[in-house]
Amino acid sequence: MKQEVLFDVRNLCKYFRQGRKKVLKAVDHVSFQVFAGETLGIVGESGCGKTTCGRTCIGLYRKTSGEVLYRGQDIHAMSKKDYREFTKEVQTVFQDPYASLNPRMRVEDIIAEGIDIHKMAKNREERRERVYRLLELVGLEREHADRYIHEFSGGQRQRIGIARALAVDPSCLLCDESVSALDVSVQAQILKLLLRLQEEKKLTYLFITHDLSVVRFISDRLMVMYLGRVMEIGGTDELCGNPVHPYTKILLSSVPIPDPDKEKERMQITLKGELPNPLSPPAGCVFSPRCPYATETCRTEEPELREVSKGHFAACHYIK
């Protein structure tokens, strides 16, 4: 059965001008697809372009070039009316629940913002009832609707952020580092909540994080980025069990194993050197200055993203 393509991203570029002559290529010729009902995890070091990529994909940043098709329609060419409908379809759960929620608003009004904007409630009673249902859906109580954000813990605030995102019945959520500001035990609660909601509401997630342990738990497929480029993309089990790009191997080797005996025995690969200046990225493969296997070809010729097995792609000259 053929999967429905929700997002089709083609050669997406997002550049930021720095002064008169310098350009920061935050996202540079990135292509991928997101299928309906799946979770695509986007992972990489800080500064790799994953957040910029996600925000450009949903129109929070204007693209420099390329295409972002949502159900076949380019979101950067949409009319105001169509883009308004798109914002109902795709919502965002932000990284910091302390900063993304207005401390001067009651929880009911925070959650109901989208309901008010899109006129989804006929009257105040229906509006309040929708908010109650959303609070219960994310594991909170009805009486929480009358409180203010400062009265809640970090995990509860993130639940409120999720309720706000779900208020307009979206098809897709962009989760931008949405558990990274939380304690580990709270992270697990929010991840389980997201998985339950995905199953109940048939949601699609674009899940951005730097934490491979988190992304392995929740994602169906993974996309590894480095310095604005895609290094590798494939099914989570396939990519984690059989990584082919040197950068992916290094990232995976840094993830702790819960078994202390196995952790002691395994060999950890150390990533040497510093991240290159994104204002003057290296020629050829952007990872070549830090790659232990780099050759002259790597330093002069840019590798193409090519299929190494069914659904598994990588950008490396020396993949067998």
CSV table of C-alpha atoms in Angstrom, one decimal:
chain,number,residue,atom,x,y,z
A,1,MET,CA,0.0,0.0,0.0
A,2,LYS,CA,1.4,3.3,-1.1
A,3,GLN,CA,1.9,5.9,1.7
A,4,GLU,CA,0.4,9.3,1.4
A,5,VAL,CA,3.1,12.0,1.1
A,6,LEU,CA,2.2,14.9,3.5
A,7,PHE,CA,5.3,17.0,3.0
A,8,ASP,CA,7.5,16.8,-0.1
A,9,VAL,CA,10.6,19.0,0.4
A,10,ARG,CA,12.7,19.6,-2.7
A,11,ASN,CA,16.1,21.2,-2.7
A,12,LEU,CA,15.1,23.6,0.1
A,13,CYS,CA,17.5,26.4,0.9
A,14,LYS,CA,17.3,29.0,3.6
A,15,TYR,CA,20.1,31.5,3.7
A,16,PHE,CA,20.6,34.4,6.1
A,17,ARG,CA,22.6,37.4,5.0
A,18,GLN,CA,25.3,38.4,7.5
A,19,GLY,CA,26.5,41.9,6.7
A,20,ARG,CA,27.1,42.9,3.1
A,21,LYS,CA,29.1,40.0,1.8
A,22,LYS,CA,28.7,37.0,4.0
A,23,VAL,CA,25.8,34.5,3.8
A,24,LEU,CA,24.9,31.8,6.3
A,25,LYS,CA,23.6,28.8,4.6
A,26,ALA,CA,21.5,27.4,7.4
A,27,VAL,CA,19.7,24.9,5.1
A,28,ASP,CA,21.4,24.1,1.9
A,29,HIS,CA,19.7,22.0,-0.8
A,30,VAL,CA,17.8,19.7,1.5
A,31,SER,CA,15.3,17.1,0.1
A,32,PHE,CA,13.0,14.7,2.0
A,33,GLN,CA,9.5,13.5,2.4
A,34,VAL,CA,7.2,13.1,5.4
A,35,PHE,CA,4.5,10.4,5.1
A,36,ALA,CA,1.0,10.8,6.7
A,37,GLY,CA,0.8,9.1,10.2
A,38,GLU,CA,4.6,8.7,10.7
A,39,THR,CA,7.1,10.5,12.9
A,40,LEU,CA,10.2,11.8,11.1
A,41,GLY,CA,12.9,12.6,13.5
A,42,ILE,CA,15.4,15.3,12.5
A,43,VAL,CA,18.6,15.1,14.5
A,44,GLY,CA,22.1,16.7,14.6
A,45,GLU,CA,24.4,18.9,16.6
A,46,SER,CA,23.4,22.4,17.6
A,47,GLY,CA,23.8,24.7,14.6
A,48,CYS,CA,23.2,21.9,12.0
A,49,GLY,CA,20.1,23.7,10.6
A,50,LYS,CA,17.4,21.3,11.9
A,51,THR,CA,15.2,23.9,13.6
A,52,THR,CA,15.6,26.3,10.6
A,53,CYS,CA,14.6,23.5,8.3
A,54,GLY,CA,11.5,22.7,10.3
A,55,ARG,CA,10.4,26.3,10.6
A,56,THR,CA,11.0,26.9,6.9
A,57,CYS,CA,8.9,23.8,6.1
A,58,ILE,CA,5.9,25.3,7.9
A,59,GLY,CA,6.3,28.8,6.7
A,60,LEU,CA,7.6,30.5,9.8
A,61,TYR,CA,10.7,31.4,7.7
A,62,ARG,CA,10.5,32.3,4.1
A,63,LYS,CA,12.5,30.0,1.9
A,64,THR,CA,15.5,31.2,-0.2
A,65,SER,CA,14.9,28.6,-2.9
A,66,GLY,CA,13.4,25.2,-3.5
A,67,GLU,CA,9.9,23.9,-2.8
A,68,VAL,CA,7.9,22.8,0.3
A,69,LEU,CA,4.8,20.9,-0.9
A,70,TYR,CA,2.1,20.1,1.6
A,71,ARG,CA,-0.5,17.7,0.1
A,72,GLY,CA,0.9,18.8,-3.3
A,73,GLN,CA,0.6,22.6,-2.7
A,74,ASP,CA,3.7,24.8,-2.2
A,75,ILE,CA,3.2,26.5,1.1
A,76,HIS,CA,5.4,29.5,0.2
A,77,ALA,CA,3.2,30.2,-2.8
A,78,MET,CA,-0.2,29.9,-1.0
A,79,SER,CA,-2.7,32.7,-0.8
A,80,LYS,CA,-3.5,34.2,2.6
A,81,LYS,CA,-6.7,32.1,2.8
A,82,ASP,CA,-4.9,28.9,1.9
A,83,TYR,CA,-2.1,29.5,4.3
A,84,ARG,CA,-4.6,30.3,7.1
A,85,GLU,CA,-6.1,26.8,6.5
A,86,PHE,CA,-2.6,25.3,6.4
A,87,THR,CA,-1.9,26.8,9.9
A,88,LYS,CA,-4.9,24.8,11.1
A,89,GLU,CA,-3.5,21.6,9.6
A,90,VAL,CA,0.1,22.0,11.0
A,91,GLN,CA,0.8,23.3,14.5
A,92,THR,CA,3.9,23.7,16.6
A,93,VAL,CA,4.9,22.5,20.0
A,94,PHE,CA,7.9,24.7,21.0
A,95,GLN,CA,11.0,23.9,23.0
A,96,ASP,CA,10.6,26.0,26.1
A,97,PRO,CA,7.2,25.8,27.8
A,98,TYR,CA,8.3,28.6,30.1
A,99,ALA,CA,8.8,31.0,27.2
A,100,SER,CA,6.2,29.9,24.7
A,101,LEU,CA,3.1,30.4,27.0
A,102,ASN,CA,1.8,33.9,27.9
A,103,PRO,CA,2.1,34.3,31.8
A,104,ARG,CA,-0.6,37.0,31.8
A,105,MET,CA,-3.3,34.7,30.2
A,106,ARG,CA,-5.3,32.0,32.0
A,107,VAL,CA,-4.9,28.5,30.7
A,108,GLU,CA,-8.3,28.5,29.1
A,109,ASP,CA,-7.5,31.5,27.0
A,110,ILE,CA,-4.1,30.1,26.0
A,111,ILE,CA,-5.6,26.8,24.7
A,112,ALA,CA,-8.5,28.6,23.1
A,113,GLU,CA,-6.4,31.0,21.0
A,114,GLY,CA,-6.6,28.9,17.9
A,115,ILE,CA,-10.3,28.1,18.5
A,116,ASP,CA,-11.0,31.9,18.6
A,117,ILE,CA,-8.9,32.7,15.5
A,118,HIS,CA,-10.5,30.0,13.4
A,119,LYS,CA,-14.0,30.6,14.9
A,120,MET,CA,-14.4,26.9,15.9
A,121,ALA,CA,-16.8,27.5,18.8
A,122,LYS,CA,-20.3,28.9,18.5
A,123,ASN,CA,-20.4,30.4,22.0
A,124,ARG,CA,-18.5,30.7,25.3
A,125,GLU,CA,-19.9,27.5,26.7
A,126,GLU,CA,-18.8,25.4,23.7
A,127,ARG,CA,-15.4,27.1,23.8
A,128,ARG,CA,-15.0,26.2,27.5
A,129,GLU,CA,-16.2,22.6,26.9
A,130,ARG,CA,-13.6,22.2,24.1
A,131,VAL,CA,-10.9,23.4,26.4
A,132,TYR,CA,-12.0,21.0,29.2
A,133,ARG,CA,-11.8,18.1,26.7
A,134,LEU,CA,-8.3,19.1,25.6
A,135,LEU,CA,-7.1,19.4,29.2
A,136,GLU,CA,-8.4,15.9,29.9
A,137,LEU,CA,-6.9,14.6,26.7
A,138,VAL,CA,-3.4,15.6,27.8
A,139,GLY,CA,-3.7,14.4,31.3
A,140,LEU,CA,-4.7,17.6,33.2
A,141,GLU,CA,-7.8,18.5,35.1
A,142,ARG,CA,-10.8,20.8,34.2
A,143,GLU,CA,-10.0,23.2,37.2
A,144,HIS,CA,-6.6,23.9,35.6
A,145,ALA,CA,-8.4,26.1,33.0
A,146,ASP,CA,-8.8,29.0,35.4
A,147,ARG,CA,-5.1,29.0,36.6
A,148,TYR,CA,-2.1,30.9,35.3
A,149,ILE,CA,1.1,29.3,33.8
A,150,HIS,CA,3.3,30.1,36.8
A,151,GLU,CA,1.3,27.7,38.9
A,152,PHE,CA,2.4,24.7,36.8
A,153,SER,CA,5.5,22.5,36.5
A,154,GLY,CA,7.5,22.2,33.3
A,155,GLY,CA,5.9,19.0,32.3
A,156,GLN,CA,2.4,20.4,32.9
A,157,ARG,CA,3.2,23.5,30.9
A,158,GLN,CA,4.3,21.3,28.0
A,159,ARG,CA,1.0,19.4,28.2
A,160,ILE,CA,-0.7,22.8,28.0
A,161,GLY,CA,1.4,23.6,24.9
A,162,ILE,CA,0.3,20.3,23.4
A,163,ALA,CA,-3.3,21.0,24.2
A,164,ARG,CA,-3.1,24.4,22.5
A,165,ALA,CA,-1.6,22.8,19.4
A,166,LEU,CA,-4.4,20.2,19.3
A,167,ALA,CA,-7.1,22.8,19.8
A,168,VAL,CA,-7.6,23.3,16.0
A,169,ASP,CA,-7.6,19.6,15.1
A,170,PRO,CA,-4.3,19.5,13.2
A,171,SER,CA,-3.0,16.7,11.0
A,172,CYS,CA,0.6,17.4,11.8
A,173,LEU,CA,2.7,18.7,14.7
A,174,LEU,CA,6.2,20.2,14.4
A,175,CYS,CA,7.8,19.3,17.8
A,176,ASP,CA,10.8,21.5,18.0
A,177,GLU,CA,13.0,20.2,20.8
A,178,SER,CA,9.8,19.9,22.7
A,179,VAL,CA,11.2,17.7,25.6
A,180,SER,CA,14.7,19.0,25.8
A,181,ALA,CA,14.0,21.5,28.6
A,182,LEU,CA,12.4,18.8,30.8
A,183,ASP,CA,13.8,16.4,33.3
A,184,VAL,CA,14.4,12.9,32.0
A,185,SER,CA,11.4,11.3,33.9
A,186,VAL,CA,9.1,14.1,32.6
A,187,GLN,CA,10.5,13.6,29.1
A,188,ALA,CA,9.3,10.0,29.2
A,189,GLN,CA,5.8,11.1,30.2
A,190,ILE,CA,5.5,13.6,27.4
A,191,LEU,CA,6.9,11.2,24.8
A,192,LYS,CA,4.4,8.5,25.9
A,193,LEU,CA,1.6,11.2,25.7
A,194,LEU,CA,2.7,12.1,22.2
A,195,LEU,CA,2.7,8.5,21.1
A,196,ARG,CA,-0.8,8.0,22.5
A,197,LEU,CA,-2.1,11.1,20.8
A,198,GLN,CA,-0.6,10.1,17.5
A,199,GLU,CA,-2.4,6.7,17.7
A,200,GLU,CA,-5.7,8.2,18.8
A,201,LYS,CA,-5.8,11.1,16.3
A,202,LYS,CA,-3.7,9.7,13.5
A,203,LEU,CA,-1.2,12.6,13.8
A,204,THR,CA,2.0,13.1,11.8
A,205,TYR,CA,5.0,14.4,13.7
A,206,LEU,CA,8.1,16.3,12.5
A,207,PHE,CA,10.2,15.8,15.5
A,208,ILE,CA,13.4,17.9,15.9
A,209,THR,CA,15.9,17.1,18.6
A,210,HIS,CA,19.7,16.8,19.3
A,211,ASP,CA,19.0,13.8,21.6
A,212,LEU,CA,19.4,10.5,19.8
A,213,SER,CA,18.0,8.5,22.7
A,214,VAL,CA,14.7,10.5,22.5
A,215,VAL,CA,14.5,10.4,18.7
A,216,ARG,CA,15.1,6.6,18.5
A,217,PHE,CA,12.2,6.1,20.9
A,218,ILE,CA,9.6,8.1,19.1
A,219,SER,CA,10.6,8.1,15.4
A,220,ASP,CA,9.7,5.8,12.5
A,221,ARG,CA,12.4,7.4,10.3
A,222,LEU,CA,15.4,9.5,11.0
A,223,MET,CA,17.1,12.3,9.1
A,224,VAL,CA,20.6,13.2,10.2
A,225,MET,CA,21.8,16.8,9.4
A,226,TYR,CA,25.2,18.4,9.6
A,227,LEU,CA,26.0,22.1,8.7
A,228,GLY,CA,22.8,22.6,6.7
A,229,ARG,CA,23.0,19.3,4.8
A,230,VAL,CA,21.4,15.9,5.0
A,231,MET,CA,24.0,13.2,5.8
A,232,GLU,CA,21.7,10.2,6.1
A,233,ILE,CA,18.0,9.4,6.1
A,234,GLY,CA,16.2,6.1,6.6
A,235,GLY,CA,14.0,3.9,8.9
A,236,THR,CA,15.0,4.2,12.5
A,237,ASP,CA,15.8,0.6,13.0
A,238,GLU,CA,17.7,0.4,9.8
A,239,LEU,CA,19.7,3.6,10.3
A,240,CYS,CA,20.5,2.8,13.9
A,241,GLY,CA,21.3,-0.8,13.3
A,242,ASN,CA,23.2,-0.2,10.1
A,243,PRO,CA,24.5,3.4,9.9
A,244,VAL,CA,26.6,4.0,6.8
A,245,HIS,CA,27.7,7.6,7.1
A,246,PRO,CA,30.7,8.3,9.3
A,247,TYR,CA,28.9,11.2,11.0
A,248,THR,CA,25.9,9.0,11.9
A,249,LYS,CA,28.2,6.3,13.2
A,250,ILE,CA,29.9,8.8,15.5
A,251,LEU,CA,26.6,10.2,16.8
A,252,LEU,CA,25.2,6.7,17.5
A,253,SER,CA,28.4,5.7,19.3
A,254,SER,CA,27.9,8.5,21.8
A,255,VAL,CA,24.5,7.3,22.9
A,256,PRO,CA,24.8,5.5,26.3
A,257,ILE,CA,23.7,1.9,26.6
A,258,PRO,CA,21.7,1.0,29.7
A,259,ASP,CA,23.6,-2.2,30.2
A,260,PRO,CA,26.8,-1.4,32.1
A,261,ASP,CA,28.7,-4.5,30.9
A,262,LYS,CA,27.9,-3.7,27.2
A,263,GLU,CA,28.6,0.0,27.8
A,264,LYS,CA,32.1,-0.9,29.1
A,265,GLU,CA,32.8,-3.3,26.1
A,266,ARG,CA,31.7,-1.1,23.2
A,267,MET,CA,34.0,1.2,21.3
A,268,GLN,CA,33.1,4.8,21.3
A,269,ILE,CA,34.1,6.9,18.3
A,270,THR,CA,35.2,10.4,19.2
A,271,LEU,CA,34.3,13.3,16.9
A,272,LYS,CA,37.5,15.3,16.5
A,273,GLY,CA,37.8,19.0,15.7
A,274,GLU,CA,35.4,21.9,15.9
A,275,LEU,CA,32.3,22.5,13.8
A,276,PRO,CA,33.4,24.6,10.8
A,277,ASN,CA,32.4,28.2,10.5
A,278,PRO,CA,28.9,28.1,8.8
A,279,LEU,CA,29.7,31.4,7.1
A,280,SER,CA,32.6,29.7,5.2
A,281,PRO,CA,31.7,26.0,5.0
A,282,PRO,CA,34.4,23.7,3.6
A,283,ALA,CA,34.4,22.7,-0.1
A,284,GLY,CA,33.3,19.2,-1.1
A,285,CYS,CA,31.7,17.2,1.7
A,286,VAL,CA,30.9,19.6,4.6
A,287,PHE,CA,31.9,16.8,7.1
A,288,SER,CA,35.3,16.2,5.5
A,289,PRO,CA,37.4,18.3,8.0
A,290,ARG,CA,36.2,16.1,10.9
A,291,CYS,CA,35.8,12.8,9.0
A,292,PRO,CA,38.4,10.1,9.9
A,293,TYR,CA,38.1,8.6,6.4
A,294,ALA,CA,38.2,11.8,4.3
A,295,THR,CA,40.2,11.8,1.1
A,296,GLU,CA,41.1,14.4,-1.5
A,297,THR,CA,37.9,13.6,-3.3
A,298,CYS,CA,35.9,14.3,-0.2
A,299,ARG,CA,37.6,17.7,0.1
A,300,THR,CA,36.8,18.8,-3.4
A,301,GLU,CA,33.6,17.0,-4.6
A,302,GLU,CA,30.3,17.3,-2.9
A,303,PRO,CA,28.6,13.8,-2.4
A,304,GLU,CA,25.1,13.3,-3.6
A,305,LEU,CA,22.4,11.8,-1.4
A,306,ARG,CA,21.9,8.3,-2.9
A,307,GLU,CA,20.0,5.2,-2.0
A,308,VAL,CA,22.1,2.5,-0.3
A,309,SER,CA,19.2,0.1,0.4
A,310,LYS,CA,15.5,0.4,0.1
A,311,GLY,CA,14.4,3.7,1.8
A,312,HIS,CA,17.9,4.3,3.2
A,313,PHE,CA,19.9,7.2,1.7
A,314,ALA,CA,23.3,8.7,2.6
A,315,ALA,CA,25.6,11.4,1.2
A,316,CYS,CA,29.1,9.9,1.2
A,317,HIS,CA,31.6,9.1,-1.6
A,318,TYR,CA,32.8,5.8,-0.1
A,319,ILE,CA,29.6,4.0,0.9
A,320,LYS,CA,29.9,0.3,-0.1
